[in-house]
XYZ file of C-alpha atoms in Angstrom:
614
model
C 0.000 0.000 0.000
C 1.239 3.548 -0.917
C 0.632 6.151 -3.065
C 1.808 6.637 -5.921
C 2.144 10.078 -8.800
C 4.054 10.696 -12.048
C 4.056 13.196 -15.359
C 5.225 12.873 -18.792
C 8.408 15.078 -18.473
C 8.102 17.990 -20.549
C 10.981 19.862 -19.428
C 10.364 19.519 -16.016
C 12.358 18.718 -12.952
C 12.851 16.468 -10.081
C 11.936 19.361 -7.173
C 8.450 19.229 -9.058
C 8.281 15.513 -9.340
C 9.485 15.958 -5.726
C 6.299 18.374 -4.588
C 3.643 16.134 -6.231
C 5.069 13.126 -4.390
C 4.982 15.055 -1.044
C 1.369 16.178 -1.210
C 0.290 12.092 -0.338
C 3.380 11.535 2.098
C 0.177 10.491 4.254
C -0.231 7.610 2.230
C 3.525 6.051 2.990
C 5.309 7.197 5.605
C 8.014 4.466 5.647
C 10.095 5.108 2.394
C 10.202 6.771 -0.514
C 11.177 6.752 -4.489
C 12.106 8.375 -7.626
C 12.848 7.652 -11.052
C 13.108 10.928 -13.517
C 14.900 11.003 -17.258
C 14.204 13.325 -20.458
C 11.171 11.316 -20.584
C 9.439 10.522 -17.513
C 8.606 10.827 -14.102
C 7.514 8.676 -11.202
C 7.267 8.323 -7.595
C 6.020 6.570 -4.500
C 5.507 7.399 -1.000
C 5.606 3.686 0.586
C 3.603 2.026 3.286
C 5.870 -1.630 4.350
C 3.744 -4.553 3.743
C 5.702 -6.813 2.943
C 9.169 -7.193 2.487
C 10.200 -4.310 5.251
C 13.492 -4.065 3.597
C 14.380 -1.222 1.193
C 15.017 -4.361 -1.278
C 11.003 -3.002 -1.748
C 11.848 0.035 -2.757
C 10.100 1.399 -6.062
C 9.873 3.062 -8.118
C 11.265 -0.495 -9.367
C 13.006 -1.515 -12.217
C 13.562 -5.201 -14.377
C 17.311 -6.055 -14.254
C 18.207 -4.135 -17.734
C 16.227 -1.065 -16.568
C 13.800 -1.029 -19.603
C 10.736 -1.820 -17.444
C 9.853 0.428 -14.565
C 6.681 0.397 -11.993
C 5.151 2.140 -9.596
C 2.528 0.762 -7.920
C -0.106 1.050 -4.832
C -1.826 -2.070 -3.286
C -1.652 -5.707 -3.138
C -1.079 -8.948 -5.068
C -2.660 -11.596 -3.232
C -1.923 -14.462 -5.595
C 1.701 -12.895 -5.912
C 3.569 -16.232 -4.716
C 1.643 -18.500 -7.275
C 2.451 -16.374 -10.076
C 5.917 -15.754 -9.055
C 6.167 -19.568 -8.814
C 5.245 -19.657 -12.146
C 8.100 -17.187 -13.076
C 10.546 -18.954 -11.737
C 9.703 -21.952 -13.897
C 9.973 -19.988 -16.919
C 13.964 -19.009 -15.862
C 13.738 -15.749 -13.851
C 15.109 -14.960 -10.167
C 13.975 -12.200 -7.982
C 15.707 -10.604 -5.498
C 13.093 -9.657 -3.252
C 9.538 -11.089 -1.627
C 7.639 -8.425 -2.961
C 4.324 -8.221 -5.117
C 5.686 -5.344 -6.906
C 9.102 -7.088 -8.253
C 6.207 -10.123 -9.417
C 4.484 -7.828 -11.738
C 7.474 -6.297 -12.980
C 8.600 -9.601 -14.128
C 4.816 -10.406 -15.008
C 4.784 -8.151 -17.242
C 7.962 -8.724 -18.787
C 6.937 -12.354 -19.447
C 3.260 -11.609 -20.301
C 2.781 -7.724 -21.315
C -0.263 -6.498 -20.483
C -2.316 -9.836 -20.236
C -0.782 -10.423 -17.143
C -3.040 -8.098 -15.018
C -5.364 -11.232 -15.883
C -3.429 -13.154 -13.629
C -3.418 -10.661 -10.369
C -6.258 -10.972 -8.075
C -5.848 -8.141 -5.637
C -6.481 -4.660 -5.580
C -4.102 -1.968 -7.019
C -3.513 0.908 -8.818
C -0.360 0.650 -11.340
C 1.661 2.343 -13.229
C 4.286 1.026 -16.346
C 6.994 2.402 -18.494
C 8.647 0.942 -21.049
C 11.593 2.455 -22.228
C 12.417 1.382 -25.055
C 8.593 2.174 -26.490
C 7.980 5.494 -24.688
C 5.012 4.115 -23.545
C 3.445 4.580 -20.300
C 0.077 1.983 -18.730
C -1.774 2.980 -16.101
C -3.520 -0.178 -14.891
C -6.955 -0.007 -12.185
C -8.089 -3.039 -10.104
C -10.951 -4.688 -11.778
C -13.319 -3.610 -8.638
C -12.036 0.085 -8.120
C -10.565 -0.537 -4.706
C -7.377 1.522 -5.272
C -8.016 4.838 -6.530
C -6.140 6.084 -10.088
C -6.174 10.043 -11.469
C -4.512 11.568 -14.645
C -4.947 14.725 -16.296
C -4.303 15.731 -19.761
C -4.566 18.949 -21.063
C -3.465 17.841 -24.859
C 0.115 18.439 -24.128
C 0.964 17.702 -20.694
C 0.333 14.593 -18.781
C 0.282 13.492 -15.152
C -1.243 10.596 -12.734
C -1.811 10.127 -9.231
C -2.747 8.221 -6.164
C -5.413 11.149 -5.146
C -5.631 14.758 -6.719
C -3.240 16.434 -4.732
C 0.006 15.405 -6.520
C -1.992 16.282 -10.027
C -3.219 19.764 -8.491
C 0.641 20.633 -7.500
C 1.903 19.743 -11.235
C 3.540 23.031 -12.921
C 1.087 23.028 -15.564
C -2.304 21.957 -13.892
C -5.093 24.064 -14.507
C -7.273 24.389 -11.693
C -10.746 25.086 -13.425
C -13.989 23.514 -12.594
C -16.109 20.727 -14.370
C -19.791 22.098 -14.923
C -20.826 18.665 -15.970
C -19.270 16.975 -12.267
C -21.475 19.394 -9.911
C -24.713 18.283 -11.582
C -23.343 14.697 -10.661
C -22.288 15.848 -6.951
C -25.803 17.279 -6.640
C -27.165 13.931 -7.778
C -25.481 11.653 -6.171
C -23.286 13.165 -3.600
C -20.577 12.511 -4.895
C -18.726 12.718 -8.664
C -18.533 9.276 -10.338
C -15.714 7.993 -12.689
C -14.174 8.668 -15.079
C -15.545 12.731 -13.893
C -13.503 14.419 -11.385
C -14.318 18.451 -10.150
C -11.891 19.481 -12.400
C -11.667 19.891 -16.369
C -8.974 17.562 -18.335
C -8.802 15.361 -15.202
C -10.061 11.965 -14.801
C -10.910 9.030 -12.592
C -9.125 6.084 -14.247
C -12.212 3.500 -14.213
C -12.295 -0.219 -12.655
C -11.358 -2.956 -14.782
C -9.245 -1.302 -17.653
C -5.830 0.117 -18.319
C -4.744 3.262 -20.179
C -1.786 3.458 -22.863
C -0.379 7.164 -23.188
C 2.031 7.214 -26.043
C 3.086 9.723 -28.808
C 1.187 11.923 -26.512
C -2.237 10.003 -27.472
C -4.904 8.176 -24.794
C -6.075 5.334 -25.591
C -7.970 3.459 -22.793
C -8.955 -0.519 -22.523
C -11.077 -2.680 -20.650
C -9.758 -5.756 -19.488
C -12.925 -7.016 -17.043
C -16.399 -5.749 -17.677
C -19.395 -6.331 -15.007
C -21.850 -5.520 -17.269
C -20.355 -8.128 -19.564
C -20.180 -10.918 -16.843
C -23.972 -9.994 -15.801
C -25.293 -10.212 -19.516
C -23.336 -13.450 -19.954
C -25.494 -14.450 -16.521
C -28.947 -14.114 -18.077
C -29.607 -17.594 -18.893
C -27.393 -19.471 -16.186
C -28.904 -22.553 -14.188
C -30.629 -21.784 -10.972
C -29.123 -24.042 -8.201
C -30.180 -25.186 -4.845
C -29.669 -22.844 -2.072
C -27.311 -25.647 -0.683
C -25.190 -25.290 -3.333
C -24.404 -21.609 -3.573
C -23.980 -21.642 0.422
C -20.961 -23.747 -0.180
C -19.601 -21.922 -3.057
C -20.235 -18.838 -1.368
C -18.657 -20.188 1.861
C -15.527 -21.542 0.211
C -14.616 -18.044 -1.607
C -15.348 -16.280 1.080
C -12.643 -18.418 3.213
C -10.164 -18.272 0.263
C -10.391 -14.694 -0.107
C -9.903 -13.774 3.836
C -7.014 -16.587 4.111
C -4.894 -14.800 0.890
C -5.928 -10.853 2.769
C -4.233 -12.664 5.997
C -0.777 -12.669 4.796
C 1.530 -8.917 5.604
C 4.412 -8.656 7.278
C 3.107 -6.333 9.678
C 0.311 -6.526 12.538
C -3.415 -7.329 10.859
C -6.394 -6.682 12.276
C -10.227 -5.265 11.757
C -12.918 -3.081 11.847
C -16.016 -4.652 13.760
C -19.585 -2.821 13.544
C -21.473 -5.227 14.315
C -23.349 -4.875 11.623
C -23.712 -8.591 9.099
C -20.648 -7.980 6.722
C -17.744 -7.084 9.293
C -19.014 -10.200 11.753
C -18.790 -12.004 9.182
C -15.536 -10.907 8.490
C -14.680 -11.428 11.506
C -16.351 -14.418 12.324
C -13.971 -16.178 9.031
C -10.752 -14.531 10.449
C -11.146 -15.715 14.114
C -12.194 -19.373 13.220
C -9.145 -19.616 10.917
C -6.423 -17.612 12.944
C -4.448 -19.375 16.377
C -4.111 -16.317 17.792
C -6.918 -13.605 19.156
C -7.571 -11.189 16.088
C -7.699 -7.612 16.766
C -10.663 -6.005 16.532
C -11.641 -2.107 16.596
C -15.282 -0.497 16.480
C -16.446 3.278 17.665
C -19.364 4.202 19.949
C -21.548 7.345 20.011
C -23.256 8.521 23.266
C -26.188 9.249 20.809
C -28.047 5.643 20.869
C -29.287 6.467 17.487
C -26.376 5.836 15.879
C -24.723 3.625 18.595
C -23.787 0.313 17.198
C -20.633 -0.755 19.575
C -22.673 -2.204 22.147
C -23.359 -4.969 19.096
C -19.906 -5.001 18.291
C -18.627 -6.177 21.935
C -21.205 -8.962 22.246
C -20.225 -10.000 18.958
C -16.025 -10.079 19.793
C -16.631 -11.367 23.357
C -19.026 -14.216 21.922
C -16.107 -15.060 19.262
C -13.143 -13.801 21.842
C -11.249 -11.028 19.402
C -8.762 -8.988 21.642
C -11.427 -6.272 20.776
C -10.789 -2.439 21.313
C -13.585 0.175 21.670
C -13.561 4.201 21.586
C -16.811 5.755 22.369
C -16.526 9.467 20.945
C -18.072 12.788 21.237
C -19.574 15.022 18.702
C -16.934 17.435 19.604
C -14.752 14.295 18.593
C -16.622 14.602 15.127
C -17.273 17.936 14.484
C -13.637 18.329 14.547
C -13.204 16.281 11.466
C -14.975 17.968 9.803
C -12.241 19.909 7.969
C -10.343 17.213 7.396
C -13.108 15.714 5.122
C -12.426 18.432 2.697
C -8.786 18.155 2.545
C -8.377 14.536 2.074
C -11.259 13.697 -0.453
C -9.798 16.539 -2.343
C -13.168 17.085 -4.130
C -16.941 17.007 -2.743
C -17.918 14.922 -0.938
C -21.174 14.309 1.261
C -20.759 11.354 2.869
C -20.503 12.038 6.565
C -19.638 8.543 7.572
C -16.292 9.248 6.266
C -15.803 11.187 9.225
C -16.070 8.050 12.342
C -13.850 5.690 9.334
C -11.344 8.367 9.848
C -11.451 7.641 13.450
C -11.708 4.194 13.710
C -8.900 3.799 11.453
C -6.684 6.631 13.911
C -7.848 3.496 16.770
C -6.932 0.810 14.508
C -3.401 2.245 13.037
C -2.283 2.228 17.078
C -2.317 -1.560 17.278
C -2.035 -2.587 13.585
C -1.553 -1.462 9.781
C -3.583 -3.331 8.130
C -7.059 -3.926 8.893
C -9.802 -5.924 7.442
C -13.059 -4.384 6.333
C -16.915 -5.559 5.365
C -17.301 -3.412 2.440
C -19.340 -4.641 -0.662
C -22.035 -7.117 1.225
C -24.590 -4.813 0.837
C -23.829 -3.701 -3.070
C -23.740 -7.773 -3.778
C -25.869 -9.434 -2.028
C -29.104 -6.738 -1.600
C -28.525 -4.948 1.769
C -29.864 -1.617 1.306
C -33.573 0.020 2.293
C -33.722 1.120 -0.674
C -33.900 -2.005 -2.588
C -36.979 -2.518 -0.856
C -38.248 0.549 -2.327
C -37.130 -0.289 -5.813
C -39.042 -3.581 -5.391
C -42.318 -1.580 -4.511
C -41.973 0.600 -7.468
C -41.750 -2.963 -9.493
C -44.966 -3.719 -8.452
C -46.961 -0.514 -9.108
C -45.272 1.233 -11.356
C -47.913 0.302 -14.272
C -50.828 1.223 -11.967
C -52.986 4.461 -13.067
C -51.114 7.670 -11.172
C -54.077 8.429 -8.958
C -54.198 4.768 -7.566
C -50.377 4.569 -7.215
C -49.701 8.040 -5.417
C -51.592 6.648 -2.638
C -50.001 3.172 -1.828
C -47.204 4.481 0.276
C -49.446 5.571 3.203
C -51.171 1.819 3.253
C -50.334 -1.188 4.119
C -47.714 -0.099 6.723
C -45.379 1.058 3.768
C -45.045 4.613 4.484
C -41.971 6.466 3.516
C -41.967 10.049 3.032
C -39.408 9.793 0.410
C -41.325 6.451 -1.521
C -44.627 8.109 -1.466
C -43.066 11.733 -3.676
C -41.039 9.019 -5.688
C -44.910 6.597 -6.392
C -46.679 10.108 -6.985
C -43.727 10.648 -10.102
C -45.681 10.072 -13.618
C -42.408 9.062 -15.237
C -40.274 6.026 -16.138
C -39.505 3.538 -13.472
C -35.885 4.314 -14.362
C -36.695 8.469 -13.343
C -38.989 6.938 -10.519
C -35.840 5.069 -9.199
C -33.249 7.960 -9.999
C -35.384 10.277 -7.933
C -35.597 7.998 -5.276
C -31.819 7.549 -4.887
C -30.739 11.715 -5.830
C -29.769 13.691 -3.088
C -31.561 16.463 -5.368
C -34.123 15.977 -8.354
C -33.284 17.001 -11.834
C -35.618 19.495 -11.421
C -34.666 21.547 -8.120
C -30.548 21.285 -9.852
C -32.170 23.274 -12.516
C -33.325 25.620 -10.634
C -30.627 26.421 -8.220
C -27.477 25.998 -10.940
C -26.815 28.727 -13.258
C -25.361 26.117 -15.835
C -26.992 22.972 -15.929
C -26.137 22.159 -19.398
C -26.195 18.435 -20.162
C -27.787 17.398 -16.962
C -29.405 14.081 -18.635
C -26.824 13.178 -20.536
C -24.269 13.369 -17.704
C -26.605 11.429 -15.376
C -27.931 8.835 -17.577
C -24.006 7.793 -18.067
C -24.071 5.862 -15.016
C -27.329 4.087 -15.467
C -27.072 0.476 -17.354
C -30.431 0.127 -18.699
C -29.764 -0.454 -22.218
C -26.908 -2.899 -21.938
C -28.866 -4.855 -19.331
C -32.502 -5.405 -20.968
C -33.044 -9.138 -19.765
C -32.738 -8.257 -16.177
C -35.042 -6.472 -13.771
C -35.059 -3.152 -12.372
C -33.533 -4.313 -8.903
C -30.865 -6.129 -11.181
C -30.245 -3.275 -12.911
C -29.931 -0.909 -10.050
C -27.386 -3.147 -7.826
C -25.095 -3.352 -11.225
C -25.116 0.418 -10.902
C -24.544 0.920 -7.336
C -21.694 -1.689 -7.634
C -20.102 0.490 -10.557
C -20.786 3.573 -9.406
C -21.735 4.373 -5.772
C -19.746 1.333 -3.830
C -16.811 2.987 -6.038
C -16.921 6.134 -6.195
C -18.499 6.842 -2.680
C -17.639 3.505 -0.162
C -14.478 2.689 -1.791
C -13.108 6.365 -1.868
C -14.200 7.049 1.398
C -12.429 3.595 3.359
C -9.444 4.668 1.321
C -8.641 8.472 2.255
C -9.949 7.726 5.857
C -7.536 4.688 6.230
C -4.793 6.426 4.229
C -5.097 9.498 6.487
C -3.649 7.300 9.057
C -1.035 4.654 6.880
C -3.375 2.066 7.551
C -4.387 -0.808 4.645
C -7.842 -1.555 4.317
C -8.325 -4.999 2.457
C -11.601 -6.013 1.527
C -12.160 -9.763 1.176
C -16.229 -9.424 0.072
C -14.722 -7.793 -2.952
C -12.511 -10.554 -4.347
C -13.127 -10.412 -7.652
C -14.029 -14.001 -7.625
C -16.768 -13.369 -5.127
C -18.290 -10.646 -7.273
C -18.236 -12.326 -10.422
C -20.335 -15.416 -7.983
C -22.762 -12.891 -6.712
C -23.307 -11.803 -9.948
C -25.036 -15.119 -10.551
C -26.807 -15.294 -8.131
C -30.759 -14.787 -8.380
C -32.097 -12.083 -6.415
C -34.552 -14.725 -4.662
C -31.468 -15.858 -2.435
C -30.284 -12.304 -2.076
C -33.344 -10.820 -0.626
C -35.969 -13.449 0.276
C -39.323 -11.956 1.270
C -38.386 -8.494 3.215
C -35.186 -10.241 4.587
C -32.091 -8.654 2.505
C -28.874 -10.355 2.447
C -30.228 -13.748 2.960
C -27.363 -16.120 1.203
C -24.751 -14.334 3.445
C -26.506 -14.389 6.761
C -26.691 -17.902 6.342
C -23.088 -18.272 5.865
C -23.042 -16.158 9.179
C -25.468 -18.159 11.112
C -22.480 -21.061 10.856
C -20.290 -19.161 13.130
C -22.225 -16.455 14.560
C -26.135 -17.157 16.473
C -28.807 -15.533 15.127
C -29.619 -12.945 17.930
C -26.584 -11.102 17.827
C -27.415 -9.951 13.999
C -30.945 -9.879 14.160
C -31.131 -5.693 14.846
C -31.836 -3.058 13.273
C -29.465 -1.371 10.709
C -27.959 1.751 12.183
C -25.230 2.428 9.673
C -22.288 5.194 10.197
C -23.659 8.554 11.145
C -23.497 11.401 12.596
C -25.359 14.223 13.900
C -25.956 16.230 10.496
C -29.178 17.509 11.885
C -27.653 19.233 15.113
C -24.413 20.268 13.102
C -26.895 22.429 10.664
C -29.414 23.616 13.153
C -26.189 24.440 16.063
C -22.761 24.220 15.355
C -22.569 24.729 11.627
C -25.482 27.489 11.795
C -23.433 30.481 11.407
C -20.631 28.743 8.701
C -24.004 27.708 6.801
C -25.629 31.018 6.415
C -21.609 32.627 5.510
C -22.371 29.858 2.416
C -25.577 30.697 1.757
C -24.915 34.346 1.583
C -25.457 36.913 -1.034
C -21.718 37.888 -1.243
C -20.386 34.567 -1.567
C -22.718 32.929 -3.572
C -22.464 35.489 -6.192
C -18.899 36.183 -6.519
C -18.389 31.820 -6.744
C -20.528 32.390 -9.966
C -22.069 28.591 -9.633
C -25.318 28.623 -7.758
C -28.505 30.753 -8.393
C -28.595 32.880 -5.259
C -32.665 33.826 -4.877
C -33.360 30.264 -5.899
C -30.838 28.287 -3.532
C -31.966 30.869 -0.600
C -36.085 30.054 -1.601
C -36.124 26.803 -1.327
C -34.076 26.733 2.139
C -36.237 29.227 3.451
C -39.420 27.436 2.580
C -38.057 25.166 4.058
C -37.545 22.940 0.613
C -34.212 21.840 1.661
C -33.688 19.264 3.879
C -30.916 18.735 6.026
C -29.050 16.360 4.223
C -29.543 18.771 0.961
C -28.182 21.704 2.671
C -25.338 19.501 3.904
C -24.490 18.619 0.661
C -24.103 22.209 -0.581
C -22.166 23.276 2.749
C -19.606 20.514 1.664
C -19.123 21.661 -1.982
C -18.967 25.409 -0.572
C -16.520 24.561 2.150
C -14.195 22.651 -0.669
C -14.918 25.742 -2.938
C -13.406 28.425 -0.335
C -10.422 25.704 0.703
C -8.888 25.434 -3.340
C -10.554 28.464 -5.053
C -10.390 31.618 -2.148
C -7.844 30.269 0.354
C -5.342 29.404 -1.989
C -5.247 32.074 -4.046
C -5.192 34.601 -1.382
């Protein structure tokens, strides 16, 4: 794990290489690299994994110095491919991943990213082509920038290294707030900035002769197509398939030369996580949850039954929403763009708990993207049901029946689509209200509809449909990024052994009847659970990771809000339509999450567009 940045040299020299590497020093604390000719330049700030030695050093080199990497994450199935090597005649000097896919790709080119199963972030030169690869993990675990402005190129880790490169221009993508406003945060391959790019999961980029051109080596709308027509088996069946990757994929994430532990909610993905790594492990695994005073978001209790039931050497921090509030800040800085999620701000903090007794920690991410664990795919179902019903019988349904939802009954009263019903369902705002408080909304449906696999995906159902984009999209662009700049903050490695690619591609082919069964969502994985784990210590109410958004606007935020909202600084930013944006608050029109989401985006704007220019 590190971080990793790099430019196409264009006359420039190693203090800038130098400066872009420094801006992630967070990311790798233990050692660091360089590699800079007429041609190119790359670097990497590194976090020790494995091999502590500075044998592990990269940027790193094949032994005639025509191949160079630099590269962020982890090869898993490193041994078993360097095995393989060595059969074909070459010797390594290290017990690194990273001299592996050096030598990987010396043998195979760039078919051998086939062969990794991990997560990581890469990048390739080749000398004696002038050729540069920038390589993703199939999943988007490990994050991947470049920018390109037509004649200048350069790649990072995060956006800080690209925003400190000589020639970056620091100008704002119209198209990427209509998608922050949407979604709450800016999908891939969109970043806040113009000529600057998320590098997207599954597929690899060539720059050469100063021309893109970008591949894709594993496709999930592909897999689900090819999924249409498989043969249902018996629930039996996939519980033991499911069961055995899951155990393979948490034994490979076991192996670091360094302390290993995890994060416990107490919620059905980490215990489950937790559950595998305890039954398979000699020793007491170490364990790390935080607790809120506020019972409504309090889920640590849970967590301590669950590690004293299983006996983890479990470690607990309840914090305050002083504790919180303070992090605030930080959530700007590190997700170098907007970003709403507020849960980013207790991963920060359990990962600060974690990185005291470990540096790399296991996480439950993905159970609820693969295997149907969100409220709203209850919702979606609904809509499935009555979306063909005449509009003055449907508006109705979500006060009967004990259905009501505020949010479901506006989204059953919508006379459009199901695909617009669903969209407004998940938006932080509707197309209409961004319209009406953006001064440039220019290409609003075509920017949204980017993200939404309807056509490619015409056999399947809605619910099918939706989890494909929330896997692509949201579990990327919003869980992924968030585990990885609140870990990173810290040095600490976050693995995540529900996304082995092999377990995707399985729950992928899955039918939804063993996903969500009746009102009960994630049914094939609880039963894995209910092997290790009884049923009453998962059998609770969902709490997720929150905070106190609703006392931060109406109390502590109150007076930073209405600075944001005001007639001065909404006017000279140029982006939002002042009497609009004010209208709707005052009407009260906004709700708190809403007018969280625009504090965020105006507390990044005055960080990187008034504090650093004056």
């Amino acid at each position: 794990m590190c971080g990793i940045c790099g430019f196409i040299n264009n006359g420039y020299n190693k203090r800038d290489l130098y400066e872009m590497n420094q801006s992630i020093c967070h990311r790798g604390p233990d050692d660091e690299g360089y590699y800079l000719d007429e041609r190119i330049g790359l670097a990497q700030k590194r976090l020790s994994i494995l091999d502590l030695s500075s044998l592990g050093r990269q940027p790193m080199s094949d032994e005639t110095g025509t191949i160079t990497i630099s590269f962020n994450g982890e090869i898993y199935n490193y041994k078993q491919i360097k095995a393989e090597l060595v059969e074909k005649g070459y010797s390594f000097k290290t017990d690194t991943d990273t001299e592996v896919i050096v030598y990987a790709y010396k043998q195979w080119g760039i078919k051998c990213i086939n062969k990794f199963n991990g997560m990581f972030a890469i990048a390739i030169w080749e000398q004696k082509k002038n050729k540069l690869t920038l390589v993703r993990d199939r999943i988007g675990i490990k994050p991947l920038y470049y920018y390109h402005n037509g004649k200048d190129f350069a790649f990072g880790s995060e956006l800080k290294p690209i925003i400190k490169h000589p020639k970056f221009l620091k100008n704002i993508n119209n198209q990427a707030i209509n998608l922050y406003l949407t979604f709450g945060y800016i999908p891939a391959p969109y970043t806040i900035y113009e000529n600057t790019f998320k590098l997207e999961p599954g597929k690899y980029l060539i720059f050469q002769n100063n021309k893109i051109e970008i591949s894709t080596y594993w496709d999930i709308i592909d897999i689900k197509r090819k999924c249409a027509n498989k043969e249902v088996l018996a629930e039996k069946e996939y519980l033991e398939q499911l069961e055995e990757l899951l155990k393979s994929s948490i034994k490979s994430r076991l192996v670091s030369d360094v302390p290993i532990g995890a994060f416990l909610s107490g919620g059905i993905d980490s215990s489950l996580v937790v559950s595998l790594m305890q039954d398979m492990s000699k020793d007491k695994v170490k364990t790390f949850s935080i607790g809120f005073n506020n019972d409504k978001f309090n889920e640590a209790n849970y967590a301590k039954e669950i590690a004293a039931y299983l006996g983890t050497d479990h470690t607990e921090l309840y914090i305050t929403n002083d504790d919180l509030f303070s992090m605030v800040e930080d959530l700007v800085y590190y997700y170098d763009e907007p970003f709403y999620d507020s849960s980013s701000i207790p991963t920060m903090l359990v990962s600060k708990l974690a990185k005291e007794k470990v540096t790399v920690a296991l996480s439950g991410d993905g159970g609820d993207e693969l295997f149907c664990g969100y409220n709203t795919y209850d919702h979606i179902k609904t809509l499935s049901k009555f979306h063909n019903l005449p509009h003055s019988i449907r508006k109705g349904i979500g006060y009967v029946g004990g259905l009501y939802n505020k949010r479901l009954s506006q989204v059953l009263d919508y006379s459009g689509e199901i695909s617009e019903m669903v969209l407004n369902l998940k938006s932080m705002f509707s197309k209409k209200e961004i319209r009406s408080i953006l001064l440039n909304s220019d290409d609003l449906d075509k920017s949204i509809n980017y993200f939404r696999p309807y056509d490619e995906l015409k056999k399947h159902t809605i619910l099918d449909k939706e989890m494909i984009s929330d896997i692509k999209s949201y579990m990327v662009d919003d869980i992924l990024t968030k585990v990885d700049r609140a870990s990173m903050k810290y040095a600490l490695e976050a693995r995540v052994p529900l996304l082995d690619h092999k377990i995707v591609e399985f729950s992928l082919k899955v039918p939804l009847e063993f996903k969500m069964r009746e009102r009960e969502k994630k049914y094939l994985l609880k039963q894995v659970l209910y092997k290790y784990l009884p049923k009453q210590f998962t059998n609770r109410p969902k709490k997720g990771f929150s905070v106190p958004i609703d006392e931060w606007v109406n109390g502590s935020l109150k007076n930073e809000i209405e600075y944001y909202f005001s007639k001065q600084f909404v006017n000279n930013q140029n982006i939002f339509h002042y009497s609009n944006l004010n209208e709707m608050r005052m009407n009260g029109k906004l709700n708190t999450k809403q007018i969280w989401c625009i504090f965020i985006f105006q507390k990044w704007y005055k960080k990187y567009f008034v504090e650093d220019i004056t």
